[in-house]
Amino acid sequence: MRLNQGVEWSVHVLLSLAWLDDDRPVPAADLAASYDLPPAYLNKQLQALVRAGLLRSVPGARGGFLLAQRPEDITLMDVVAAIEGREHAFQCTEIRQHGMGEDAPRSSFRRRCAVDAAMQHAELQWRKALASRTIADIRAEADGHAPSAARIARKAYGRD
C-alpha cells in the first residue's frame, strides 16, 4: 500500500500547529514555505483536513488555519481518511469464480474468499494501529527525538 504525499504533509502541518499551541491562524503560504512545499497542492490537503473537521479555516487578511480539535483527539487514521478517503485498500473481485474456477459448483463459493479475508484482516490491523496514535503522541515522540523542533516551528511562524 502506498499513501499519497499529502498524508505526510498533513501530519507535519498538524504537528506544527500543535507545537504553536495558540489561537492565531497560520496562512497556507507560510505552512507551505516552512516545508518547501507547493502552496496550491498543500492547500488542497488543508481543505481536505478542514472538510474532515481536523483543521479550521479562518478567512481574511489575518486568516489561515488552526487545529479544529485537540492534538490528543486527532488520530493518524483521521488524517489518512481525510486525505485518502475511507475506501478499503483491497477490493476482492472474486476472480476465483473465473478461469479455472468457472466450472466449479456455486456451492464452492458460499464461504468468503480466503484471500479477501486475509487482506481485510491485515487492513483492519493497520487501521487500528493508525487509530491508536494521535498527533499528541507524534508531538511527544518528536519532542524526545528533536527537542528544538517545537522552538524552530514557533520561530518559523513568528511565535517566539
PDB file of C-alpha atoms in Angstrom:
ATOM      1  CA  MET A   1       0.000   0.000   0.000  1.00  0.00           C
ATOM      2  CA  ARG A   2       1.320   3.394  -0.897  1.00  0.00           C
ATOM      3  CA  LEU A   3      -0.047   6.559   0.646  1.00  0.00           C
ATOM      4  CA  ASN A   4      -0.276   9.894  -1.110  1.00  0.00           C
ATOM      5  CA  GLN A   5       2.371  12.506  -0.136  1.00  0.00           C
ATOM      6  CA  GLY A   6      -0.485  14.605   1.171  1.00  0.00           C
ATOM      7  CA  VAL A   7      -0.741  12.304   4.187  1.00  0.00           C
ATOM      8  CA  GLU A   8       2.869  13.028   5.196  1.00  0.00           C
ATOM      9  CA  TRP A   9       2.441  16.736   4.560  1.00  0.00           C
ATOM     10  CA  SER A  10      -0.790  16.825   6.549  1.00  0.00           C
ATOM     11  CA  VAL A  11       0.685  15.091   9.583  1.00  0.00           C
ATOM     12  CA  HIS A  12       3.607  17.537   9.570  1.00  0.00           C
ATOM     13  CA  VAL A  13       1.267  20.537   9.302  1.00  0.00           C
ATOM     14  CA  LEU A  14      -0.900  19.239  12.147  1.00  0.00           C
ATOM     15  CA  LEU A  15       2.225  18.642  14.221  1.00  0.00           C
ATOM     16  CA  SER A  16       3.472  22.178  13.540  1.00  0.00           C
ATOM     17  CA  LEU A  17       0.132  23.661  14.528  1.00  0.00           C
ATOM     18  CA  ALA A  18       0.131  21.545  17.694  1.00  0.00           C
ATOM     19  CA  TRP A  19       3.541  22.963  18.621  1.00  0.00           C
ATOM     20  CA  LEU A  20       2.237  26.517  18.279  1.00  0.00           C
ATOM     21  CA  ASP A  21      -0.331  25.947  20.997  1.00  0.00           C
ATOM     22  CA  ASP A  22      -2.187  29.221  20.380  1.00  0.00           C
ATOM     23  CA  ASP A  23      -5.296  30.501  18.617  1.00  0.00           C
ATOM     24  CA  ARG A  24      -3.603  32.511  15.868  1.00  0.00           C
ATOM     25  CA  PRO A  25      -4.157  31.067  12.392  1.00  0.00           C
ATOM     26  CA  VAL A  26      -1.219  30.286  10.121  1.00  0.00           C
ATOM     27  CA  PRO A  27      -1.588  31.194   6.437  1.00  0.00           C
ATOM     28  CA  ALA A  28      -1.377  28.338   3.940  1.00  0.00           C
ATOM     29  CA  ALA A  29       1.542  30.088   2.225  1.00  0.00           C
ATOM     30  CA  ASP A  30       3.510  30.083   5.490  1.00  0.00           C
ATOM     31  CA  LEU A  31       2.773  26.412   6.084  1.00  0.00           C
ATOM     32  CA  ALA A  32       3.903  25.585   2.540  1.00  0.00           C
ATOM     33  CA  ALA A  33       7.044  27.719   2.791  1.00  0.00           C
ATOM     34  CA  SER A  34       8.080  26.177   6.101  1.00  0.00           C
ATOM     35  CA  TYR A  35       8.323  22.753   4.439  1.00  0.00           C
ATOM     36  CA  ASP A  36       9.224  23.996   0.934  1.00  0.00           C
ATOM     37  CA  LEU A  37       6.015  22.515  -0.489  1.00  0.00           C
ATOM     38  CA  PRO A  38       3.972  23.647  -3.499  1.00  0.00           C
ATOM     39  CA  PRO A  39       1.372  26.023  -1.989  1.00  0.00           C
ATOM     40  CA  ALA A  40      -1.506  25.103  -4.321  1.00  0.00           C
ATOM     41  CA  TYR A  41      -1.118  21.383  -3.692  1.00  0.00           C
ATOM     42  CA  LEU A  42      -0.703  21.806   0.064  1.00  0.00           C
ATOM     43  CA  ASN A  43      -3.815  23.980   0.098  1.00  0.00           C
ATOM     44  CA  LYS A  44      -5.806  21.068  -1.372  1.00  0.00           C
ATOM     45  CA  GLN A  45      -4.650  18.916   1.544  1.00  0.00           C
ATOM     46  CA  LEU A  46      -5.500  21.656   4.024  1.00  0.00           C
ATOM     47  CA  GLN A  47      -9.006  21.949   2.579  1.00  0.00           C
ATOM     48  CA  ALA A  48      -9.455  18.177   2.914  1.00  0.00           C
ATOM     49  CA  LEU A  49      -8.428  18.471   6.584  1.00  0.00           C
ATOM     50  CA  VAL A  50     -10.976  21.267   7.034  1.00  0.00           C
ATOM     51  CA  ARG A  51     -13.734  19.134   5.453  1.00  0.00           C
ATOM     52  CA  ALA A  52     -12.794  16.306   7.827  1.00  0.00           C
ATOM     53  CA  GLY A  53     -13.045  18.633  10.834  1.00  0.00           C
ATOM     54  CA  LEU A  54      -9.347  18.393  11.713  1.00  0.00           C
ATOM     55  CA  LEU A  55      -8.498  21.988  10.794  1.00  0.00           C
ATOM     56  CA  ARG A  56     -10.450  25.209  10.913  1.00  0.00           C
ATOM     57  CA  SER A  57     -10.043  27.783   8.158  1.00  0.00           C
ATOM     58  CA  VAL A  58     -10.111  31.458   9.148  1.00  0.00           C
ATOM     59  CA  PRO A  59     -10.791  33.834   6.233  1.00  0.00           C
ATOM     60  CA  GLY A  60      -9.347  37.303   5.795  1.00  0.00           C
ATOM     61  CA  ALA A  61      -6.032  39.107   5.736  1.00  0.00           C
ATOM     62  CA  ARG A  62      -5.039  37.661   9.098  1.00  0.00           C
ATOM     63  CA  GLY A  63      -6.586  34.299   8.308  1.00  0.00           C
ATOM     64  CA  GLY A  64      -5.158  30.876   7.844  1.00  0.00           C
ATOM     65  CA  PHE A  65      -5.507  27.512   9.511  1.00  0.00           C
ATOM     66  CA  LEU A  66      -5.893  26.329  13.096  1.00  0.00           C
ATOM     67  CA  LEU A  67      -6.386  22.937  14.673  1.00  0.00           C
ATOM     68  CA  ALA A  68     -10.105  22.240  14.958  1.00  0.00           C
ATOM     69  CA  GLN A  69      -9.529  19.575  17.607  1.00  0.00           C
ATOM     70  CA  ARG A  70      -7.048  18.958  20.372  1.00  0.00           C
ATOM     71  CA  PRO A  71      -3.918  17.076  19.242  1.00  0.00           C
ATOM     72  CA  GLU A  72      -4.980  14.276  21.609  1.00  0.00           C
ATOM     73  CA  ASP A  73      -8.162  13.833  19.596  1.00  0.00           C
ATOM     74  CA  ILE A  74      -6.675  13.697  16.077  1.00  0.00           C
ATOM     75  CA  THR A  75      -5.535  10.219  15.088  1.00  0.00           C
ATOM     76  CA  LEU A  76      -3.310   9.224  12.220  1.00  0.00           C
ATOM     77  CA  MET A  77      -6.300   7.288  10.868  1.00  0.00           C
ATOM     78  CA  ASP A  78      -8.288  10.545  10.831  1.00  0.00           C
ATOM     79  CA  VAL A  79      -5.568  12.095   8.671  1.00  0.00           C
ATOM     80  CA  VAL A  80      -5.354   9.123   6.304  1.00  0.00           C
ATOM     81  CA  ALA A  81      -9.142   9.068   5.924  1.00  0.00           C
ATOM     82  CA  ALA A  82      -9.231  12.829   5.257  1.00  0.00           C
ATOM     83  CA  ILE A  83      -6.598  12.640   2.532  1.00  0.00           C
ATOM     84  CA  GLU A  84      -7.049   9.157   1.065  1.00  0.00           C
ATOM     85  CA  GLY A  85     -10.728   8.517   1.779  1.00  0.00           C
ATOM     86  CA  ARG A  86     -12.316   5.698   3.734  1.00  0.00           C
ATOM     87  CA  GLU A  87     -12.456   3.086   0.989  1.00  0.00           C
ATOM     88  CA  HIS A  88     -10.824  -0.255   1.620  1.00  0.00           C
ATOM     89  CA  ALA A  89      -7.369  -0.647   0.092  1.00  0.00           C
ATOM     90  CA  PHE A  90      -8.128  -4.159  -1.154  1.00  0.00           C
ATOM     91  CA  GLN A  91     -11.206  -4.894  -3.242  1.00  0.00           C
ATOM     92  CA  CYS A  92     -11.939  -8.575  -3.861  1.00  0.00           C
ATOM     93  CA  THR A  93     -13.301  -9.123  -7.366  1.00  0.00           C
ATOM     94  CA  GLU A  94     -13.953 -12.851  -6.865  1.00  0.00           C
ATOM     95  CA  ILE A  95     -11.529 -13.976  -9.562  1.00  0.00           C
ATOM     96  CA  ARG A  96     -11.718 -17.436  -8.020  1.00  0.00           C
ATOM     97  CA  GLN A  97     -15.042 -17.790  -9.868  1.00  0.00           C
ATOM     98  CA  HIS A  98     -13.390 -17.168 -13.234  1.00  0.00           C
ATOM     99  CA  GLY A  99     -10.803 -19.037 -15.264  1.00  0.00           C
ATOM    100  CA  MET A 100     -10.079 -22.374 -13.592  1.00  0.00           C
ATOM    101  CA  GLY A 101     -12.962 -21.834 -11.117  1.00  0.00           C
ATOM    102  CA  GLU A 102     -15.511 -21.012 -13.775  1.00  0.00           C
ATOM    103  CA  ASP A 103     -16.951 -24.515 -13.930  1.00  0.00           C
ATOM    104  CA  ALA A 104     -16.892 -25.136 -10.169  1.00  0.00           C
ATOM    105  CA  PRO A 105     -20.259 -25.559  -8.474  1.00  0.00           C
ATOM    106  CA  ARG A 106     -21.694 -22.367  -6.929  1.00  0.00           C
ATOM    107  CA  SER A 107     -21.556 -24.099  -3.539  1.00  0.00           C
ATOM    108  CA  SER A 108     -17.761 -23.819  -3.751  1.00  0.00           C
ATOM    109  CA  PHE A 109     -18.119 -20.076  -3.294  1.00  0.00           C
ATOM    110  CA  ARG A 110     -20.529 -19.875  -0.371  1.00  0.00           C
ATOM    111  CA  ARG A 111     -17.758 -19.103   2.059  1.00  0.00           C
ATOM    112  CA  ARG A 112     -15.889 -15.842   1.938  1.00  0.00           C
ATOM    113  CA  CYS A 113     -12.778 -15.788  -0.226  1.00  0.00           C
ATOM    114  CA  ALA A 114      -9.756 -16.644   1.938  1.00  0.00           C
ATOM    115  CA  VAL A 115      -7.624 -14.074   0.125  1.00  0.00           C
ATOM    116  CA  ASP A 116     -10.206 -11.356   0.797  1.00  0.00           C
ATOM    117  CA  ALA A 117     -10.488 -12.385   4.451  1.00  0.00           C
ATOM    118  CA  ALA A 118      -6.713 -12.268   4.943  1.00  0.00           C
ATOM    119  CA  MET A 119      -6.360  -8.894   3.239  1.00  0.00           C
ATOM    120  CA  GLN A 120      -9.285  -7.357   5.128  1.00  0.00           C
ATOM    121  CA  HIS A 121      -7.857  -8.639   8.426  1.00  0.00           C
ATOM    122  CA  ALA A 122      -4.455  -7.094   7.645  1.00  0.00           C
ATOM    123  CA  GLU A 123      -6.047  -3.779   6.693  1.00  0.00           C
ATOM    124  CA  LEU A 124      -8.124  -3.758   9.876  1.00  0.00           C
ATOM    125  CA  GLN A 125      -4.958  -4.206  11.953  1.00  0.00           C
ATOM    126  CA  TRP A 126      -3.292  -1.365  10.039  1.00  0.00           C
ATOM    127  CA  ARG A 127      -6.298   0.909  10.588  1.00  0.00           C
ATOM    128  CA  LYS A 128      -6.414   0.054  14.299  1.00  0.00           C
ATOM    129  CA  ALA A 129      -2.711   0.878  14.629  1.00  0.00           C
ATOM    130  CA  LEU A 130      -3.234   4.260  12.933  1.00  0.00           C
ATOM    131  CA  ALA A 131      -6.300   4.953  15.076  1.00  0.00           C
ATOM    132  CA  SER A 132      -4.277   4.281  18.226  1.00  0.00           C
ATOM    133  CA  ARG A 133      -1.727   7.054  17.506  1.00  0.00           C
ATOM    134  CA  THR A 134      -2.563  10.738  17.849  1.00  0.00           C
ATOM    135  CA  ILE A 135      -0.903  13.974  16.827  1.00  0.00           C
ATOM    136  CA  ALA A 136      -0.140  14.450  20.539  1.00  0.00           C
ATOM    137  CA  ASP A 137       1.699  11.094  20.527  1.00  0.00           C
ATOM    138  CA  ILE A 138       3.703  12.148  17.487  1.00  0.00           C
ATOM    139  CA  ARG A 139       4.462  15.511  19.114  1.00  0.00           C
ATOM    140  CA  ALA A 140       5.739  13.791  22.258  1.00  0.00           C
ATOM    141  CA  GLU A 141       7.897  11.430  20.225  1.00  0.00           C
ATOM    142  CA  ALA A 142       9.268  14.263  18.065  1.00  0.00           C
ATOM    143  CA  ASP A 143       9.985  16.333  21.183  1.00  0.00           C
ATOM    144  CA  GLY A 144      12.011  13.424  22.541  1.00  0.00           C
ATOM    145  CA  HIS A 145      13.993  12.949  19.317  1.00  0.00           C
ATOM    146  CA  ALA A 146      14.456  16.619  18.439  1.00  0.00           C
ATOM    147  CA  PRO A 147      13.804  18.850  21.470  1.00  0.00           C
ATOM    148  CA  SER A 148      14.411  22.012  19.431  1.00  0.00           C
ATOM    149  CA  ALA A 149      11.753  21.183  16.799  1.00  0.00           C
ATOM    150  CA  ALA A 150       8.925  22.948  18.639  1.00  0.00           C
ATOM    151  CA  ARG A 151      11.064  26.065  19.099  1.00  0.00           C
ATOM    152  CA  ILE A 152      12.005  26.012  15.406  1.00  0.00           C
ATOM    153  CA  ALA A 153       8.333  25.701  14.414  1.00  0.00           C
ATOM    154  CA  ARG A 154       7.285  28.554  16.696  1.00  0.00           C
ATOM    155  CA  LYS A 155      10.050  30.717  15.222  1.00  0.00           C
ATOM    156  CA  ALA A 156       9.095  29.803  11.631  1.00  0.00           C
ATOM    157  CA  TYR A 157       5.548  31.029  12.253  1.00  0.00           C
ATOM    158  CA  GLY A 158       6.563  34.146  14.198  1.00  0.00           C
ATOM    159  CA  ARG A 159       5.524  32.803  17.591  1.00  0.00           C
ATOM    160  CA  ASP A 160       8.764  33.414  19.537  1.00  0.00           C
TER     161      ASP A 160
END
